[in-house]
């Protein structure tokens, strides 16, 4: 809580507790969590490696993979971007915000190394990107957004980014895009251990271990990680000033993820996923401050049980999840210590069947959320129920996808959410697609119940979005050329903002404005015949996201670009490989955009990665160096939040693989 209103993820306040007792309890609980993860891993090892002799006669089943549902995995007529596990491992990224930045698909609003990182996709706010773990939303229910600095990509098997409105599929908040974090099984007879260690500037240290144990009927993946840094980089507080070292910016994050899948027969799959994480970070001062004692702790347990049964004609899938999330924010300078806890239970079932050339799906989702906060007048809970229908039809070169979602929120009907997507495949090298959808975002718990300032009478943000996408691919694989261009348009009414209340004593949430977002996205990829050049690419984004109603506070004229939304962004990259050496260069340009008090200057950033692969002690080994901000650019993403100059990270990776013939 700051200035009477919750403006960022670090300003949520709840009841005060004794810090020593809290830390002791957290340490005990975390040790128990880690023991649980190691116990599960050891049990998996005993199941998968010390198999009884009679298993030699068993039949090896084909590998199958878990998907949210086929109808949700891709959207006809819209842009879908995928990163598999190998791409995530090869990218020298410690959190998902770095992956999104390098791809050029989103503008990442980063407060600095180890600090909060949110996204703006196609001119939307941070609350307009749905983030899902195996199809279950994980956005903070009090804020309605996700902090991407808390998501380690090395925990995941695949990341899918769906651009455009997809509220029909994923519900509230999926206005600008949806990001799905996935765990997938691999059945077989293999054990694989991956170890990654990294050291870098500002006393950065990281360790990552992943053990995969795959049998004919069981698949287990155990991942442990630890990252820490002091992040005491030098910066100039203002133009012409001498450089000073950043203070109060230590960062530590430890986590574990366990995935176990069992395949009783060729048609069935049972899965269990557990995600544990503890992050403790200091919050540095703004450039206008001399010191800071602020600190934030984020802890969570996320668990999920899944079931999938498939036949040639139909599939039924069920999911049950329970999330328990905790946050502590403290600032000794203003004698503030506050906490909050959120518990979320979700149950989902989906039935999918083939009918002639159509794929039809009917699903139901039930979500219960409970939040405890001294800034809420009472213990607050929320219930969301939804019925979702989807259909995909294929006729010759036409692909049609449609859907309808109806939600019931605490007993009140939400607006129905239809969508329609079309893809026309003219040839193997050219296709065109389009999509129209109705989208909405419910007011967050803070928007409605925060005291003072919450407004229970808020209306949901709502509107329509449209897009057209053209894709060209060369028919010859060498050289391979791929070009994509997308045009999008979106109108959102009843946009929620916080502004001073009538008495001027505190800030209050209101449906203050409407925002019109439209733009153009382009991407061209080129793989030449030159042996040592693997790929070249160039991206460009033009986004105009303008306020449609003049406001006094925050001061915004009609037609003005909304805050922290650059109009122009661009990127370019090249991947090289020669024998055992490889290199990748990524360049990003971000145009000028408005902050709260001033215009932020445009900036260019370059990142260079150099890798060397070899066999050491009969183990495939990679040594890499990652140089960020290669040209030592002085820039800020968030007003008065300094960013580091040129800095480095060295990473050493070993892979141990053992295949056992069963």
XYZ file of C-alpha atoms in Angstrom:
662
model
C 0.000 0.000 0.000
C 1.447 3.332 -1.046
C -0.265 6.730 -0.904
C -3.556 5.018 -0.082
C -3.883 2.927 -3.229
C -2.457 -0.348 -4.554
C -0.507 0.723 -7.643
C 1.989 -2.122 -8.173
C 2.667 -5.661 -7.063
C 4.908 -4.313 -4.293
C 2.269 -2.112 -2.759
C -0.269 -4.629 -1.518
C -0.590 -4.448 2.226
C -2.058 -6.846 4.756
C -1.898 -7.583 8.465
C 1.410 -7.158 10.341
C 3.163 -10.096 11.978
C 6.368 -10.634 13.859
C 9.122 -10.892 11.256
C 11.361 -13.321 13.132
C 8.516 -15.725 13.778
C 7.452 -15.453 10.154
C 10.916 -16.121 8.780
C 11.439 -19.070 11.111
C 8.082 -20.563 10.117
C 8.787 -19.941 6.416
C 12.176 -21.631 6.710
C 10.690 -24.697 8.393
C 7.875 -24.934 5.833
C 10.302 -24.485 2.923
C 12.610 -27.208 4.215
C 9.600 -29.525 4.367
C 8.706 -28.596 0.797
C 12.206 -29.358 -0.422
C 12.265 -32.686 1.407
C 8.944 -33.528 -0.241
C 10.340 -32.742 -3.701
C 13.452 -34.863 -3.088
C 11.305 -37.694 -1.679
C 9.129 -37.698 -4.788
C 12.239 -37.744 -6.973
C 13.696 -40.701 -5.066
C 10.405 -42.594 -5.281
C 10.344 -41.928 -9.014
C 13.918 -43.192 -9.278
C 13.016 -46.397 -7.487
C 9.980 -46.909 -9.726
C 11.688 -46.145 -13.012
C 15.209 -47.548 -12.589
C 14.899 -50.401 -10.111
C 12.156 -52.021 -12.149
C 11.404 -55.685 -11.522
C 12.764 -58.200 -13.983
C 9.329 -59.162 -15.301
C 8.915 -55.713 -16.881
C 11.178 -56.938 -19.673
C 8.147 -58.661 -21.178
C 5.958 -55.554 -21.069
C 4.926 -53.755 -24.239
C 6.472 -50.333 -24.829
C 3.724 -47.745 -25.308
C 3.929 -44.842 -27.684
C 4.877 -41.457 -26.302
C 1.941 -39.099 -25.832
C 1.904 -35.528 -24.639
C -0.410 -33.514 -22.420
C -2.109 -30.548 -24.025
C -4.504 -27.990 -22.583
C -6.859 -29.288 -25.295
C -6.198 -29.371 -29.047
C -8.762 -26.606 -29.578
C -7.009 -24.395 -27.058
C -3.452 -25.134 -28.156
C -3.698 -23.002 -31.312
C -6.153 -20.365 -32.479
C -7.218 -20.389 -36.114
C -6.582 -17.049 -37.791
C -4.264 -15.741 -35.047
C -0.528 -15.715 -34.297
C 0.867 -18.498 -32.078
C 4.505 -18.524 -30.873
C 6.133 -21.585 -29.262
C 9.345 -22.285 -27.331
C 10.201 -25.927 -26.565
C 12.402 -27.109 -23.698
C 15.597 -27.192 -25.774
C 15.068 -23.596 -26.915
C 14.402 -22.505 -23.324
C 17.568 -24.246 -22.104
C 19.700 -22.779 -24.896
C 18.415 -19.265 -24.179
C 20.569 -17.773 -21.386
C 17.543 -16.493 -19.463
C 16.887 -16.653 -15.721
C 13.245 -15.546 -15.982
C 10.476 -15.525 -18.551
C 10.584 -11.753 -19.050
C 13.979 -12.146 -20.757
C 12.537 -14.756 -23.136
C 9.680 -12.441 -24.100
C 12.057 -9.489 -24.540
C 14.340 -11.419 -26.869
C 11.430 -12.602 -29.003
C 10.185 -9.077 -29.714
C 6.558 -10.155 -29.210
C 5.898 -8.070 -26.085
C 7.010 -4.883 -24.379
C 8.302 -5.871 -20.926
C 7.919 -3.243 -18.219
C 10.882 -4.085 -15.967
C 11.681 -2.217 -12.762
C 15.284 -3.480 -12.885
C 17.371 -6.619 -12.360
C 15.477 -9.033 -10.131
C 12.560 -6.618 -9.784
C 8.979 -6.731 -10.996
C 8.448 -7.357 -14.723
C 5.034 -7.150 -16.397
C 4.009 -7.058 -20.049
C 2.185 -4.882 -22.529
C 1.056 -6.875 -25.574
C -0.538 -5.074 -28.512
C -1.081 -1.936 -26.429
C -2.826 -3.677 -23.543
C -2.187 -3.267 -19.828
C -0.415 -5.772 -17.572
C -3.855 -7.106 -16.585
C -4.668 -7.915 -20.224
C -2.284 -10.889 -20.535
C -3.545 -14.227 -19.211
C -0.809 -16.481 -17.807
C -1.610 -20.165 -17.418
C 0.168 -23.205 -16.051
C -0.993 -26.289 -17.941
C -4.181 -24.419 -18.796
C -4.952 -23.092 -15.279
C -4.643 -19.291 -14.718
C -1.908 -18.228 -12.276
C -2.302 -14.432 -12.336
C -2.285 -12.813 -8.905
C -5.993 -12.692 -8.032
C -5.618 -9.481 -6.027
C -3.799 -7.620 -8.799
C -4.983 -9.448 -11.904
C -1.467 -9.613 -13.351
C 1.665 -11.790 -13.305
C 5.235 -10.931 -12.369
C 7.344 -12.607 -15.075
C 10.538 -12.160 -13.060
C 9.213 -14.940 -10.782
C 8.876 -17.500 -13.613
C 12.021 -19.519 -14.340
C 11.792 -20.872 -17.922
C 14.100 -23.787 -17.080
C 11.247 -25.346 -15.092
C 9.120 -25.764 -18.196
C 8.881 -28.124 -21.156
C 7.118 -25.663 -23.451
C 5.865 -22.070 -23.499
C 3.067 -21.032 -25.875
C 2.179 -17.426 -26.605
C -1.168 -16.719 -28.259
C -1.478 -13.151 -29.504
C -4.855 -11.433 -29.633
C -8.048 -11.744 -27.631
C -8.801 -15.236 -26.313
C -11.217 -14.629 -23.425
C -13.555 -17.251 -24.922
C -10.916 -19.905 -24.228
C -9.270 -18.611 -21.051
C -11.720 -16.199 -19.425
C -11.171 -12.838 -17.748
C -7.992 -10.959 -18.657
C -7.126 -12.698 -21.945
C -7.667 -9.477 -23.909
C -4.277 -8.890 -25.553
C -2.737 -12.348 -25.335
C -2.312 -15.572 -23.356
C 0.872 -17.340 -22.240
C 0.612 -21.035 -21.382
C 3.417 -22.683 -19.379
C 3.421 -26.436 -19.956
C 4.848 -29.648 -18.512
C 4.899 -32.633 -20.858
C 5.770 -36.333 -20.365
C 8.157 -38.425 -22.428
C 7.860 -42.184 -22.129
C 10.672 -44.555 -23.022
C 13.647 -46.071 -21.237
C 15.916 -43.136 -20.590
C 17.402 -41.266 -17.669
C 18.729 -37.734 -18.269
C 20.424 -35.417 -15.792
C 21.118 -31.792 -16.738
C 23.253 -29.518 -14.584
C 23.680 -25.793 -15.256
C 25.836 -23.463 -13.179
C 26.226 -19.751 -13.839
C 28.208 -16.831 -12.419
C 28.069 -13.252 -13.543
C 28.258 -9.564 -12.863
C 26.948 -8.128 -9.600
C 27.783 -11.370 -7.738
C 25.211 -13.319 -9.712
C 25.193 -17.066 -9.041
C 22.770 -19.679 -10.308
C 22.424 -23.452 -10.098
C 19.906 -25.554 -11.973
C 19.443 -29.333 -11.826
C 16.929 -31.368 -13.789
C 16.461 -35.121 -13.557
C 14.222 -36.875 -16.087
C 13.350 -40.523 -15.550
C 11.335 -42.158 -18.313
C 9.921 -45.665 -18.300
C 7.392 -47.371 -20.592
C 4.492 -46.427 -18.282
C 5.968 -43.748 -15.993
C 7.573 -40.392 -16.664
C 9.102 -38.182 -13.996
C 10.803 -34.794 -14.126
C 12.382 -33.190 -11.059
C 13.782 -29.672 -11.342
C 15.587 -27.660 -8.657
C 16.996 -24.159 -9.020
C 18.627 -21.401 -7.007
C 19.489 -17.872 -8.201
C 20.969 -14.974 -6.276
C 22.647 -11.627 -6.969
C 23.459 -8.355 -5.219
C 22.648 -6.302 -8.365
C 24.820 -3.429 -7.106
C 25.482 -1.948 -10.545
C 26.662 1.628 -11.093
C 24.354 4.252 -12.589
C 23.976 8.027 -12.911
C 20.933 9.370 -11.037
C 20.596 12.196 -13.574
C 22.371 13.508 -16.662
C 25.893 14.680 -15.875
C 25.942 13.217 -12.364
C 28.727 10.989 -11.090
C 27.904 7.300 -11.003
C 26.813 5.690 -7.771
C 26.219 2.050 -6.836
C 22.690 0.712 -6.635
C 21.771 -0.206 -3.049
C 19.215 -2.453 -1.384
C 18.872 -4.622 -4.478
C 19.774 -8.136 -3.297
C 17.818 -10.963 -4.908
C 17.426 -14.631 -4.003
C 15.063 -17.209 -5.470
C 14.858 -20.954 -4.792
C 12.349 -23.320 -6.285
C 11.422 -26.844 -7.286
C 9.048 -28.433 -9.752
C 8.001 -32.068 -9.802
C 6.010 -33.691 -12.612
C 4.933 -37.336 -12.592
C 2.870 -38.959 -15.345
C 1.461 -42.482 -15.467
C 0.157 -44.171 -18.596
C -1.982 -47.152 -17.477
C -2.784 -47.995 -21.101
C -2.461 -46.476 -24.557
C -5.632 -44.394 -24.100
C -5.195 -42.976 -20.583
C -2.811 -40.571 -18.907
C -2.683 -39.418 -15.289
C -0.457 -36.514 -14.244
C 0.603 -34.738 -11.070
C 2.484 -31.438 -11.011
C 3.912 -29.596 -8.014
C 5.568 -26.152 -8.133
C 7.240 -24.709 -5.031
C 9.044 -21.372 -4.910
C 10.465 -18.901 -2.392
C 11.738 -15.502 -3.600
C 13.203 -12.802 -1.353
C 14.226 -9.506 -2.926
C 15.070 -6.024 -1.787
C 13.440 -3.064 -3.502
C 15.999 -0.395 -4.438
C 15.380 3.365 -4.176
C 14.172 5.443 -7.075
C 16.706 7.836 -8.576
C 15.048 10.635 -6.584
C 15.607 8.750 -3.293
C 18.834 8.346 -1.356
C 18.024 5.125 0.449
C 15.505 2.319 0.710
C 14.770 -0.424 3.230
C 11.874 -1.951 1.305
C 11.744 -5.696 0.832
C 9.347 -8.223 -0.670
C 8.973 -11.971 -0.131
C 6.922 -14.155 -2.487
C 6.174 -17.790 -1.662
C 3.770 -20.196 -3.264
C 2.719 -23.828 -3.566
C 0.950 -24.803 -6.767
C -0.319 -28.339 -7.239
C -2.324 -29.943 -10.012
C -3.797 -33.353 -10.808
C -4.777 -34.141 -14.412
C -6.522 -37.010 -16.168
C -6.858 -37.623 -19.902
C -8.614 -40.484 -21.672
C -8.669 -40.614 -25.466
C -10.189 -42.795 -28.144
C -10.172 -42.461 -31.906
C -13.310 -40.324 -31.758
C -13.271 -38.487 -28.444
C -11.210 -37.213 -25.532
C -12.224 -36.408 -21.974
C -9.894 -34.423 -19.774
C -10.145 -33.367 -16.141
C -8.015 -31.094 -13.958
C -8.030 -30.219 -10.284
C -5.613 -27.662 -8.846
C -4.880 -25.942 -5.544
C -2.695 -22.830 -5.220
C -1.553 -21.300 -1.927
C 0.302 -18.004 -2.388
C 1.851 -15.685 0.176
C 3.467 -12.253 -0.046
C 5.185 -10.111 2.564
C 6.065 -6.461 1.926
C 8.006 -4.429 4.483
C 9.608 -0.983 4.613
C 11.364 -0.039 7.858
C 11.570 3.623 6.843
C 7.804 4.063 7.049
C 7.283 1.336 9.688
C 5.267 -0.763 7.256
C 5.054 -4.525 7.373
C 2.204 -6.187 5.540
C 1.247 -9.598 4.226
C -1.397 -11.262 2.162
C -2.422 -14.808 1.424
C -4.465 -16.108 -1.496
C -5.843 -19.628 -1.893
C -7.352 -20.766 -5.177
C -9.041 -24.077 -5.997
C -9.912 -24.930 -9.603
C -11.767 -27.839 -11.180
C -12.106 -28.224 -14.928
C -13.543 -30.869 -17.224
C -13.596 -30.902 -21.017
C -15.129 -33.322 -23.514
C -14.028 -33.286 -27.132
C -15.354 -35.333 -30.009
C -15.021 -35.659 -33.775
C -18.079 -35.233 -35.952
C -17.492 -35.646 -39.676
C -14.846 -33.011 -40.475
C -15.476 -31.065 -37.300
C -13.867 -31.143 -33.866
C -16.314 -30.120 -31.120
C -15.562 -29.357 -27.490
C -17.708 -28.675 -24.438
C -16.105 -27.777 -21.131
C -16.838 -26.474 -17.663
C -14.576 -24.574 -15.252
C -15.104 -23.823 -11.567
C -12.761 -21.505 -9.628
C -12.943 -20.561 -5.946
C -10.615 -17.866 -4.564
C -10.135 -16.815 -0.946
C -8.017 -13.779 0.001
C -7.113 -12.611 3.512
C -6.109 -8.977 3.966
C -6.454 -6.371 6.684
C -7.123 -3.902 3.855
C -10.305 -5.792 3.056
C -13.233 -5.144 5.393
C -13.972 -8.870 5.584
C -12.434 -12.131 4.491
C -12.978 -11.988 0.748
C -13.829 -14.822 -1.581
C -14.947 -15.150 -5.170
C -16.537 -17.934 -7.196
C -16.343 -18.186 -10.976
C -18.185 -20.813 -13.001
C -18.014 -21.074 -16.770
C -19.312 -23.199 -19.636
C -17.221 -23.139 -22.837
C -18.154 -24.426 -26.266
C -15.593 -24.593 -29.081
C -15.663 -25.988 -32.579
C -13.165 -26.343 -35.405
C -14.281 -27.125 -38.950
C -12.116 -27.961 -41.975
C -13.414 -27.772 -45.523
C -10.899 -27.989 -48.361
C -8.509 -25.069 -47.817
C -10.642 -23.402 -45.160
C -10.190 -23.732 -41.392
C -12.939 -22.275 -39.230
C -12.822 -22.048 -35.442
C -15.608 -20.663 -33.280
C -16.474 -20.606 -29.604
C -18.741 -19.230 -26.923
C -18.117 -18.772 -23.201
C -20.662 -17.936 -20.516
C -19.475 -17.168 -16.979
C -21.302 -16.841 -13.681
C -19.405 -14.633 -11.203
C -20.633 -14.814 -7.599
C -24.095 -15.586 -8.891
C -24.181 -12.830 -11.538
C -24.018 -13.508 -15.265
C -21.044 -12.043 -17.109
C -21.436 -10.940 -20.742
C -21.299 -13.878 -23.203
C -17.988 -14.127 -25.041
C -18.174 -15.316 -28.667
C -15.285 -15.584 -31.112
C -14.729 -16.553 -34.729
C -11.457 -17.351 -36.462
C -10.849 -18.218 -40.126
C -7.725 -19.454 -41.897
C -7.507 -19.842 -45.677
C -4.574 -21.947 -46.904
C -4.119 -20.810 -50.480
C -1.028 -22.965 -51.031
C 1.849 -24.569 -49.183
C 3.592 -21.198 -49.160
C 0.806 -18.715 -48.465
C -2.139 -18.444 -46.085
C -4.318 -15.709 -44.676
C -6.271 -15.655 -41.431
C -8.599 -13.410 -39.492
C -10.244 -13.351 -36.120
C -12.931 -11.440 -34.242
C -13.642 -11.912 -30.553
C -15.401 -10.325 -27.633
C -13.219 -9.948 -24.535
C -13.505 -8.687 -21.000
C -11.630 -8.297 -17.720
C -13.270 -8.523 -14.323
C -12.260 -5.942 -11.705
C -9.581 -7.423 -9.443
C -10.130 -8.072 -5.758
C -8.122 -4.922 -4.987
C -10.202 -2.892 -7.426
C -13.372 -3.908 -5.593
C -12.487 -4.505 -1.948
C -9.349 -2.531 -1.040
C -9.965 -0.230 1.922
C -9.902 2.623 1.387
C -10.501 3.051 -2.333
C -12.088 -0.188 -3.514
C -15.253 0.156 -5.540
C -17.658 -2.843 -5.468
C -19.808 -1.174 -8.140
C -17.148 -1.368 -10.866
C -18.155 -2.687 -14.256
C -15.933 -5.171 -16.122
C -13.688 -3.850 -18.875
C -15.150 -5.102 -22.133
C -14.866 -4.735 -25.883
C -14.212 -6.340 -29.251
C -10.984 -7.126 -31.052
C -10.211 -7.988 -34.671
C -7.069 -9.095 -36.488
C -5.879 -10.134 -39.953
C -2.683 -12.169 -40.491
C -0.836 -13.066 -43.693
C 1.986 -15.601 -43.811
C 4.333 -16.418 -46.680
C 6.839 -19.303 -46.709
C 9.240 -20.155 -49.471
C 8.685 -23.587 -50.967
C 12.350 -24.445 -50.983
C 13.838 -25.223 -47.539
C 17.203 -23.800 -48.650
C 17.143 -20.874 -48.533
C 14.058 -20.670 -46.296
C 12.186 -17.373 -46.149
C 9.197 -16.742 -43.907
C 7.319 -13.458 -43.708
C 4.368 -12.641 -41.462
C 2.367 -9.439 -41.186
C -0.500 -8.830 -38.769
C -2.958 -5.966 -38.432
C -5.025 -5.683 -35.263
C -7.733 -3.461 -33.820
C -9.278 -3.407 -30.343
C -11.761 -1.182 -28.489
C -12.022 -1.545 -24.691
C -14.676 0.344 -22.729
C -14.876 0.998 -18.949
C -11.067 0.863 -18.584
C -10.328 0.749 -14.841
C -7.951 3.344 -13.349
C -7.205 4.630 -9.844
C -7.770 8.362 -9.281
C -8.293 10.680 -6.253
C -11.678 10.274 -4.566
C -14.065 13.203 -4.263
C -12.692 14.121 -0.836
C -9.129 13.976 -2.164
C -7.921 12.036 0.895
C -7.344 8.700 -0.824
C -7.382 7.191 -4.301
C -10.275 5.122 -5.628
C -10.843 2.752 -8.545
C -13.205 3.902 -11.312
C -14.304 2.951 -14.827
C -12.679 6.128 -16.147
C -11.972 5.791 -19.821
C -12.047 3.839 -23.078
C -8.936 2.828 -25.012
C -8.575 2.205 -28.731
C -5.615 -0.022 -29.649
C -4.556 -0.750 -33.230
C -1.340 -1.558 -34.954
C 0.860 -3.483 -37.352
C 3.300 -6.329 -36.635
C 5.861 -7.693 -39.084
C 8.430 -10.452 -38.890
C 10.735 -11.867 -41.552
C 12.998 -14.895 -41.063
C 15.705 -15.977 -43.475
C 17.820 -19.144 -43.424
C 20.459 -18.773 -46.158
C 22.492 -21.469 -47.841
C 25.648 -20.219 -46.120
C 26.687 -23.083 -43.863
C 27.701 -21.039 -40.820
C 24.644 -18.750 -40.815
C 21.669 -20.561 -39.302
C 19.065 -17.804 -39.227
C 18.479 -14.080 -39.637
C 15.343 -12.258 -38.592
C 13.877 -8.759 -38.343
C 10.745 -7.718 -36.422
C 8.788 -4.472 -36.239
C 5.773 -3.374 -34.215
C 3.704 -0.238 -34.594
C 1.171 0.139 -31.765
C -1.178 3.072 -31.316
C -3.109 2.698 -28.054
C -4.920 5.951 -27.398
C -7.088 7.241 -24.611
C -10.589 8.145 -25.844
C -11.769 10.281 -22.891
C -9.866 13.300 -21.530
C -8.750 12.825 -17.896
C -7.465 15.263 -15.274
C -5.766 12.723 -12.953
C -3.867 10.968 -14.280
C -3.494 13.757 -16.835
C -4.330 12.343 -20.275
C -5.744 14.146 -23.270
C -8.195 12.557 -25.651
C -6.241 10.745 -28.355
C -3.048 10.581 -26.251
C -1.016 7.365 -26.167
C -1.566 5.578 -22.859
C 1.299 5.463 -20.351
C 4.216 3.030 -20.754
C 3.205 1.963 -24.246
C 5.810 2.640 -26.966
C 4.465 3.339 -30.441
C 7.487 1.886 -32.251
C 9.452 -1.263 -31.424
C 11.819 -3.277 -33.547
C 14.287 -6.112 -33.339
C 16.838 -8.048 -35.343
C 18.927 -11.131 -34.742
C 21.389 -13.542 -36.260
C 22.365 -17.095 -35.269
C 25.781 -18.408 -36.341
C 27.444 -21.802 -36.036
C 30.892 -23.031 -37.080
C 32.016 -26.475 -35.931
C 31.761 -26.510 -32.106
C 31.223 -22.762 -31.838
C 27.921 -20.921 -32.031
C 26.858 -17.347 -31.454
C 23.617 -15.371 -31.324
C 23.159 -11.610 -31.453
C 19.866 -9.936 -30.554
C 19.146 -6.235 -31.077
C 16.105 -4.347 -29.790
C 14.890 -0.830 -30.459
C 12.244 0.816 -28.274
C 10.830 4.184 -29.227
C 9.919 7.016 -26.904
C 6.873 6.678 -24.645
C 5.218 8.549 -21.785
C 5.805 7.844 -18.114
C 3.782 9.330 -15.289
C 5.796 12.554 -15.022
C 7.971 12.692 -18.137
C 8.682 11.237 -21.549
C 11.148 8.335 -21.564
C 13.839 8.494 -24.237
C 14.168 5.837 -26.968
C 16.952 3.272 -26.638
C 18.807 0.530 -28.532
C 20.002 -2.610 -26.754
C 22.236 -5.396 -28.013
C 22.791 -8.832 -26.418
C 25.480 -11.284 -27.532
C 25.786 -14.971 -26.626
C 28.808 -17.140 -27.539
C 28.791 -20.902 -26.916
C 31.339 -23.714 -27.184
C 30.205 -27.367 -27.231
C 32.445 -30.354 -26.569
C 32.625 -33.749 -24.890
C 34.185 -33.625 -21.408
C 34.533 -36.847 -19.391
C 32.253 -38.462 -21.991
C 29.540 -35.910 -21.188
C 28.117 -33.380 -23.682
C 29.217 -30.013 -22.278
C 28.460 -26.420 -23.202
C 30.287 -23.321 -21.996
C 28.618 -20.021 -22.842
C 29.064 -16.335 -22.153
C 26.141 -13.964 -22.316
C 26.851 -10.242 -22.693
C 23.828 -8.059 -22.019
C 23.560 -4.414 -23.010
C 26.610 -4.890 -25.220
C 26.939 -1.185 -26.077
C 26.593 -0.035 -22.447
C 23.441 1.985 -23.158
C 22.113 4.274 -20.428
C 18.342 3.750 -20.352
C 15.252 3.351 -18.180
C 12.181 1.233 -18.839
C 10.225 2.529 -15.827
C 10.578 6.165 -14.841
C 13.286 6.735 -12.168
C 14.180 3.022 -12.079
C 17.788 2.695 -13.344
C 18.897 -0.242 -15.470
C 22.408 -1.755 -15.559
C 25.022 -1.071 -18.211
C 27.074 -3.814 -19.867
C 27.131 -6.980 -17.769
C 28.066 -10.643 -18.207
C 27.040 -14.160 -17.278
C 29.056 -17.377 -17.750
C 27.170 -20.679 -17.858
C 28.496 -24.260 -17.765
C 26.090 -27.052 -18.707
C 26.562 -30.835 -18.457
C 24.207 -33.501 -19.788
C 24.304 -37.091 -18.569
C 22.059 -39.512 -20.454
C 21.645 -43.231 -19.860
C 19.414 -45.476 -21.933
C 18.371 -48.831 -20.566
C 16.918 -51.534 -22.780
C 14.017 -52.998 -20.884
